[in-house]
Structure formats: C-alpha cells, structure tokens
C-alpha cells in the first residue's frame, strides 16, 4: 500500500485500471504499464486554465488534516474516482486520469523537506513565484502559499482534479482569515493539461517571456518560476522528456530551483527518481542534490531531490 490516504485512513489498497500499473514495492504482481499491449492512450486533453470560480459541486464538505509538524496542519478534501471519472477501484488510468485525486506519500515527503529547508535557512518562499506540477491535492503548493509565496500556479493533467480537489483545498487553507499567508485570488492560478502543451499557459523563463496567462501580459521583467515543486510525477518513463523540457522552459534562469519527491523506482512502470536524474545528468544543465531518502518500510525507497542550474 503506497498512497498516504490509504495509509492514514480505511481506504482499501490501491488498484489500477488497465493498462496495468503498479506503484507496489513487491513488483511481482505487476504486469507492467502495458504500452505494448492494449489500446494506445487517448490523445491528451487540451491545455486550459481553470478559474477559481469553476470549483465543482463534487467537492466534499468534510476535511482531513495532514500534519506537517507540531504547529502546522494542511487540510484536504476527499473525492472518489468513481464520482469524477466513472472509474471504480482505480488509482490511475494512463492518458485519462493520472492519479491526482489521491494523496501520494511523496507529497508529504516534499512538504516536510521544504519545511526543514526553511527551518535550516536553506529556503525562502516569501514572495517567490512557485509552480507545482502534477499537483493533485496541491499540498506542496499550498505549503508555499502558507509560507508567503507571492504567486502559486498549480498544474494537473485533469481539469476535474483542479475543480474538485485542488481549488477547494487552496480555498480552505489559503483564503481563510486566520491563514498565515496573504494569498488572494490573483496570487494563485490553476492549469490543466499534458506537460507537452503546458508551456502555452505557464510562465516561461528568459527565452519565452512574452507568453501570457489568462490573456494578460505577464511582467516581462520577470522570468518564469523561482521554484518548481513536484511529487510522484516521474513514474512513467515515456512522459519524463516532456516533463523535463517543460521544467527547463518554465524555471527562472539562473536562480530557479526544482524540488522533486518520488520513489526511486516505480516497479513495473520503468520510471522513478533515478530515471529522471539520468535525464538531467545527460542534459548537463542542472546540478542534482539528494536532500532526503525515506525508508520507512511503507513503500520502496522514496527520495527528495533538489536541482539547480550549474
Ligand atoms: C501520482 S499523481 C501525484 C499527485 C500528487 N502530486 C501527490 O503526490 O499526491 C501524478 C500527478 O502527475 C500528473 N501527471 C502525470 N502525467 C502527466 C502528464 N503527462 N502531463 C501532465 N500531468 C501529468 C497528474 O496530474 C497527477 O496529478
């Protein structure tokens, strides 16, 4: 059992729709991702901006706290895949639903690492421009908002995930009066679509600075995001080149940093933090740093990496 929700609650063990997919550490039962057999995945959904006002009525009223440390909990909703995607007992359907309705362990690993980097004066989020890729619940991005980030953009493959889960989570944590952060509707943005297309909507770095979001001209003196966050996004080998290309387009040069949490290997799928690392090393533009490895026995080894331009 690998996802945080399943660990903390009575949710049953994750299962995956065909083509079969496994995050399981055992790997033995996995039949692989199934790109060779079965039908090819459908074409990716178009890249779209989702407005705060598009929050879905499927959003639950009941909220669960996720404890970051003694003084901080982030609240999250819970939405079932069958209500939103009409997919039963499945954590991920490649090309249709990419797992954003569940809270995966890497998300919390990432938040805790960010928290510890702030406490050790290794990270400052105040007034930073932050992008969370593959956000799902959006806890790392919400954490950035609570720590004073000036702009937070959330991206997910599925617009439904943003509408049903990310936006309600953002509202409950960042827009309440007692919130530590000072977020307003103009300091958050939500974008859905495949990584191959997201550069059309997201802020881009030096070479791409003329792009706009929401039809507004972005501040042309500002180049991309200072910090890109992502958790459990590197499981599918086939999507890693598009993911890395997008990151390089969107990250502020030269000072931007990436924080990435994920499993060292996703058995049966081919991806993993080490596969992403290989891509980064082959490209040669960025310097990797291993910040954390988690061997708590609840999954195969998980890692948190930081990348910065050389
Ligand atoms: C396993 S979920 C992780 C969700 C969340 N970060 C967490 O850790 O709880 C993987 C996330 O990556 C995103 N994703 C996967 N493949 C993608 C692709 N090709 N394009 C855009 N987003 C993708 C999905 O939106 C999904 O939310």
Coordinates of C-alpha atoms and ligand atoms in Angstrom, one line a residue:
X1 CA 0.0 0.0 0.0
X2 CA 1.7 3.2 -1.1
X3 CA -0.6 6.2 -1.0
X4 CA -0.8 8.4 2.0
X5 CA -4.6 8.3 2.1
X6 CA -4.7 4.6 2.2
X7 CA -2.1 4.5 5.0
X8 CA -3.9 7.1 7.2
X9 CA -7.5 6.0 6.6
X10 CA -9.6 3.0 5.9
X11 CA -9.3 3.3 2.2
X12 CA -8.7 -0.1 0.5
X13 CA -5.4 -0.8 -1.2
X14 CA -4.8 1.0 -4.4
X15 CA -5.7 -0.8 -7.6
X16 CA -5.0 0.3 -11.1
X17 CA -7.1 0.2 -14.3
X18 CA -5.8 -1.5 -17.4
X19 CA -3.2 -0.9 -18.8
X20 CA -1.9 -2.3 -15.5
X21 CA 0.2 -0.1 -13.4
X22 CA 1.8 -0.7 -10.1
X23 CA 3.5 1.5 -7.5
X24 CA 3.9 -1.6 -5.4
X25 CA 7.3 -2.3 -3.9
X26 CA 6.8 -6.0 -4.5
X27 CA 6.7 -5.6 -8.2
X28 CA 6.0 -9.3 -8.6
X29 CA 2.3 -9.0 -9.4
X30 CA 2.7 -6.1 -11.8
X31 CA 2.2 -6.9 -15.4
X32 CA 3.8 -3.6 -16.5
X33 CA 2.4 -0.4 -17.9
X34 CA 1.0 -2.2 -20.9
X35 CA 2.1 0.2 -23.7
X36 CA 2.9 -2.8 -25.9
X37 CA -0.4 -4.4 -25.4
X38 CA -3.8 -3.0 -25.2
X39 CA -5.0 0.2 -27.0
X40 CA -2.8 3.3 -27.1
X41 CA -3.7 6.0 -24.6
X42 CA -6.2 8.6 -25.8
X43 CA -4.9 12.0 -27.1
X44 CA -4.1 14.3 -24.2
X45 CA -6.7 16.8 -23.0
X46 CA -6.2 20.4 -24.2
X47 CA -4.2 22.7 -22.0
X48 CA -6.7 25.0 -20.2
X49 CA -6.7 27.5 -17.4
X50 CA -9.3 26.6 -14.7
X51 CA -10.7 29.6 -12.8
X52 CA -11.2 29.7 -9.0
X53 CA -14.9 30.1 -9.7
X54 CA -15.0 26.7 -11.5
X55 CA -14.9 24.8 -8.3
X56 CA -17.0 21.7 -8.7
X57 CA -20.0 20.8 -6.5
X58 CA -18.5 17.3 -6.2
X59 CA -16.1 18.8 -3.7
X60 CA -16.6 17.3 -0.2
X61 CA -17.5 19.3 2.8
X62 CA -15.5 17.0 5.1
X63 CA -11.9 17.9 5.5
X64 CA -9.0 15.9 6.9
X65 CA -5.9 17.4 8.5
X66 CA -2.5 16.4 7.2
X67 CA 0.1 17.0 9.9
X68 CA 3.3 18.7 8.8
X69 CA 4.7 19.4 12.2
X70 CA 3.5 20.3 15.7
X71 CA 2.4 23.8 14.6
X72 CA 1.1 23.2 11.1
X73 CA -1.6 21.0 9.5
X74 CA -2.8 21.4 6.0
X75 CA -6.5 20.5 5.3
X76 CA -7.5 18.3 2.4
X77 CA -10.8 17.1 0.9
X78 CA -11.6 13.6 -0.4
X79 CA -13.2 12.9 -3.7
X80 CA -13.9 9.4 -5.2
X81 CA -12.6 8.5 -8.6
X82 CA -15.9 6.9 -9.5
X83 CA -17.8 10.2 -8.8
X84 CA -15.5 12.2 -11.0
X85 CA -14.1 9.8 -13.7
X86 CA -16.6 6.9 -13.5
X87 CA -13.6 4.7 -12.8
X88 CA -14.1 2.2 -10.0
X89 CA -11.3 1.0 -7.7
X90 CA -8.6 2.5 -9.8
X91 CA -5.8 4.9 -8.8
X92 CA -4.7 5.7 -12.3
X93 CA -5.8 5.2 -15.9
X94 CA -2.9 6.3 -18.2
X95 CA -3.9 9.1 -20.5
X96 CA -7.3 9.5 -18.9
X97 CA -6.9 10.0 -15.2
X98 CA -3.3 10.4 -13.9
X99 CA -3.8 9.8 -10.2
X100 CA -4.5 13.3 -8.9
X101 CA -7.4 12.5 -6.7
X102 CA -5.2 10.5 -4.3
X103 CA -2.7 11.9 -1.9
X104 CA 0.6 10.1 -2.6
X105 CA 3.3 9.7 0.0
X106 CA 5.8 11.8 -1.9
X107 CA 3.6 14.9 -1.4
X108 CA 4.1 14.8 2.3
X109 CA 7.8 14.0 2.0
X110 CA 8.2 17.1 -0.2
X111 CA 6.3 19.3 2.2
X112 CA 8.4 18.1 5.2
X113 CA 11.6 18.6 3.3
X114 CA 10.6 22.2 2.3
X115 CA 9.7 22.8 6.0
X116 CA 13.0 21.6 7.1
X117 CA 14.9 23.6 4.5
X118 CA 13.1 26.7 5.6
X119 CA 14.0 26.0 9.3
X120 CA 17.6 25.5 8.3
X121 CA 17.7 28.7 6.3
X122 CA 18.2 26.9 3.1
X123 CA 15.0 28.0 1.5
X124 CA 12.9 31.2 1.5
X125 CA 9.5 31.0 0.0
X126 CA 8.4 34.6 0.8
X127 CA 7.3 36.4 -2.4
X128 CA 8.6 33.7 -4.6
X129 CA 6.9 32.6 -7.8
X130 CA 6.1 28.9 -7.4
X131 CA 4.8 26.2 -9.7
X132 CA 3.5 22.8 -8.6
X133 CA 3.5 20.3 -11.4
X134 CA 1.2 17.2 -11.1
X135 CA -0.3 18.8 -8.1
X136 CA -3.4 16.6 -7.3
X137 CA -4.3 17.8 -3.8
X138 CA -1.7 20.6 -4.1
X139 CA -0.3 20.3 -0.6
X140 CA 3.3 21.4 -1.5
X141 CA 1.9 24.5 -3.4
X142 CA -0.4 25.3 -0.5
X143 CA 2.5 25.0 1.9
X144 CA 4.4 27.5 -0.3
X145 CA 1.3 29.8 0.0
X146 CA 1.3 29.5 3.8
X147 CA 5.0 30.4 3.8
X148 CA 4.4 33.6 1.9
X149 CA 4.9 32.7 -1.8
X150 CA 3.8 35.6 -4.0
X151 CA 2.4 33.6 -6.8
X152 CA 1.5 29.9 -6.9
X153 CA 0.4 28.1 -10.0
X154 CA -1.0 24.6 -9.8
X155 CA -0.9 22.2 -12.7
X156 CA -2.6 18.9 -13.1
X157 CA -3.3 16.6 -16.1
X158 CA -7.0 16.6 -15.3
X159 CA -9.1 19.8 -15.0
X160 CA -11.6 17.8 -12.9
X161 CA -8.9 17.3 -10.2
X162 CA -8.3 21.0 -10.0
X163 CA -12.0 21.8 -9.9
X164 CA -13.0 19.0 -7.4
X165 CA -9.9 19.0 -5.1
X166 CA -7.1 21.5 -5.7
X167 CA -9.2 24.6 -5.7
X168 CA -11.3 23.6 -2.6
X169 CA -8.1 22.7 -0.8
X170 CA -6.5 26.0 -1.8
X171 CA -9.5 28.0 -0.7
X172 CA -9.8 26.3 2.7
X173 CA -6.1 26.7 3.6
X174 CA -5.0 29.9 1.9
X175 CA -8.1 32.1 1.8
X176 CA -9.2 31.8 5.4
X177 CA -8.9 34.9 7.6
X178 CA -6.5 33.3 10.1
X179 CA -4.2 32.0 7.3
X180 CA -0.5 32.7 7.9
X181 CA -0.2 33.5 4.2
X182 CA -1.6 36.5 2.4
X183 CA -3.0 34.8 -0.7
X184 CA -5.6 36.4 -2.9
X185 CA -7.3 35.2 -6.0
X186 CA -4.6 36.9 -8.1
X187 CA -1.8 35.1 -6.4
X188 CA -3.0 31.6 -7.4
X189 CA -3.6 30.0 -10.8
X190 CA -4.8 26.6 -12.0
X191 CA -3.8 25.0 -15.3
X192 CA -4.8 21.6 -16.7
X193 CA -3.3 19.5 -19.5
X194 CA -0.4 17.4 -20.6
X195 CA 3.2 18.5 -19.9
X196 CA 3.8 18.6 -23.7
X197 CA 1.4 21.5 -24.0
X198 CA 1.6 23.4 -20.7
X199 CA 4.2 25.9 -21.8
X200 CA 1.4 27.7 -23.7
X201 CA -0.2 28.7 -20.4
X202 CA 2.5 28.7 -17.7
X203 CA 5.1 31.4 -17.1
X204 CA 8.2 30.8 -19.1
X205 CA 11.8 31.6 -18.5
X206 CA 14.1 34.1 -20.2
X207 CA 13.6 32.8 -23.8
X208 CA 9.9 32.5 -23.5
X209 CA 9.0 35.6 -21.5
X210 CA 6.4 37.0 -24.0
X211 CA 3.9 34.3 -23.2
X212 CA 0.7 35.3 -21.3
X213 CA -1.7 33.6 -18.9
X214 CA -5.4 34.5 -18.6
X215 CA -4.9 36.8 -21.7
X216 CA -3.0 39.2 -19.5
X217 CA 0.5 40.3 -20.3
X218 CA 2.8 38.9 -17.7
X219 CA 5.5 41.1 -16.1
X220 CA 8.1 40.9 -18.8
X221 CA 10.9 41.7 -16.5
X222 CA 10.2 38.5 -14.6
X223 CA 11.3 35.2 -16.0
X224 CA 9.5 32.1 -15.1
X225 CA 9.2 30.4 -11.7
X226 CA 11.7 30.7 -8.8
X227 CA 10.7 27.3 -7.5
X228 CA 9.1 24.3 -9.2
X229 CA 7.7 21.6 -6.9
X230 CA 6.6 18.1 -7.9
X231 CA 5.7 14.9 -6.1
X232 CA 5.2 11.5 -7.6
X233 CA 5.3 12.8 -11.1
X234 CA 8.2 10.7 -12.5
X235 CA 6.6 7.2 -12.6
X236 CA 6.0 7.0 -16.4
X237 CA 9.2 6.7 -18.4
X238 CA 7.5 8.0 -21.5
X239 CA 6.5 11.3 -20.0
X240 CA 9.9 12.2 -18.5
X241 CA 11.3 14.0 -21.6
X242 CA 8.2 16.3 -21.9
X243 CA 8.3 16.9 -18.1
X244 CA 12.0 17.9 -18.2
X245 CA 11.6 20.1 -21.3
X246 CA 8.7 21.9 -19.6
X247 CA 10.7 22.5 -16.4
X248 CA 13.6 23.9 -18.3
X249 CA 11.3 26.3 -20.2
X250 CA 9.5 27.5 -17.1
X251 CA 12.3 27.7 -14.5
X252 CA 13.8 31.1 -13.8
X253 CA 17.4 31.2 -15.1
X254 CA 19.9 31.2 -13.4
X255 CA 18.5 31.2 -9.8
X256 CA 15.5 28.8 -10.2
X257 CA 15.3 25.5 -8.3
X258 CA 13.3 22.3 -8.6
X259 CA 12.2 20.2 -5.6
X260 CA 11.2 16.7 -6.7
X261 CA 9.8 13.9 -4.5
X262 CA 9.2 10.4 -5.7
X263 CA 10.0 6.8 -5.5
X264 CA 13.5 5.6 -6.5
X265 CA 11.9 3.1 -8.8
X266 CA 8.2 2.5 -9.8
X267 CA 8.3 -1.2 -10.3
X268 CA 6.5 -2.4 -13.4
X269 CA 6.4 1.1 -15.0
X270 CA 10.0 1.9 -15.7
X271 CA 10.1 5.4 -14.2
X272 CA 11.5 6.7 -11.0
X273 CA 13.6 9.5 -9.5
X274 CA 16.8 7.8 -10.8
X275 CA 15.4 7.8 -14.4
X276 CA 14.7 11.5 -14.1
X277 CA 18.1 12.0 -12.6
X278 CA 19.7 10.3 -15.6
X279 CA 17.8 12.6 -18.0
X280 CA 19.0 15.7 -16.1
X281 CA 22.6 14.4 -16.0
X282 CA 22.6 13.6 -19.7
X283 CA 21.4 17.1 -20.4
X284 CA 24.1 18.6 -18.2
X285 CA 22.4 21.9 -17.5
X286 CA 21.5 21.3 -13.9
X287 CA 23.1 20.2 -10.7
X288 CA 21.3 17.5 -8.6
X289 CA 21.4 17.3 -4.8
X290 CA 19.8 14.5 -2.8
X291 CA 18.0 16.1 0.2
X292 CA 16.2 13.2 1.8
X293 CA 15.7 9.5 1.4
X294 CA 12.8 7.8 3.2
X295 CA 12.9 4.2 4.0
X296 CA 10.0 3.9 6.4
X297 CA 9.0 0.5 5.2
X298 CA 5.7 1.7 3.9
X299 CA 6.9 1.7 0.3
X300 CA 10.0 1.1 -1.7
X301 CA 12.7 3.8 -1.2
X302 CA 11.4 7.4 -1.6
X303 CA 13.7 10.3 -2.3
X304 CA 13.6 14.1 -2.4
X305 CA 15.9 15.8 -4.8
X306 CA 16.8 19.4 -5.5
X307 CA 18.0 20.6 -8.9
X308 CA 19.6 24.0 -9.7
X309 CA 21.3 25.4 -12.8
X310 CA 25.0 24.9 -12.9
Ligands
LIG1 C1 0.5 10.0 -8.8 S1 -0.2 11.6 -9.1 C2 0.6 12.5 -7.8 C3 -0.3 13.6 -7.3 C4 0.3 14.5 -6.2 N1 1.5 15.2 -6.6 C5 0.7 13.7 -4.9 O1 1.8 13.3 -4.7 O2 -0.2 13.4 -4.2 C6 0.7 12.1 -10.5 C7 0.3 13.5 -11.0 O3 1.1 13.9 -12.1 C8 0.3 14.5 -13.1 N2 0.7 13.9 -14.4 C9 1.1 12.7 -14.7 N3 1.3 12.6 -16.0 C10 1.2 13.8 -16.6 C11 1.3 14.3 -17.9 N4 1.7 13.6 -18.9 N5 1.0 15.6 -18.1 C12 0.6 16.4 -17.1 N6 0.4 16.0 -15.8 C13 0.7 14.7 -15.6 C14 -1.1 14.2 -12.8 O4 -1.8 15.3 -12.9 C15 -1.1 13.7 -11.4 O5 -1.7 14.5 -10.5

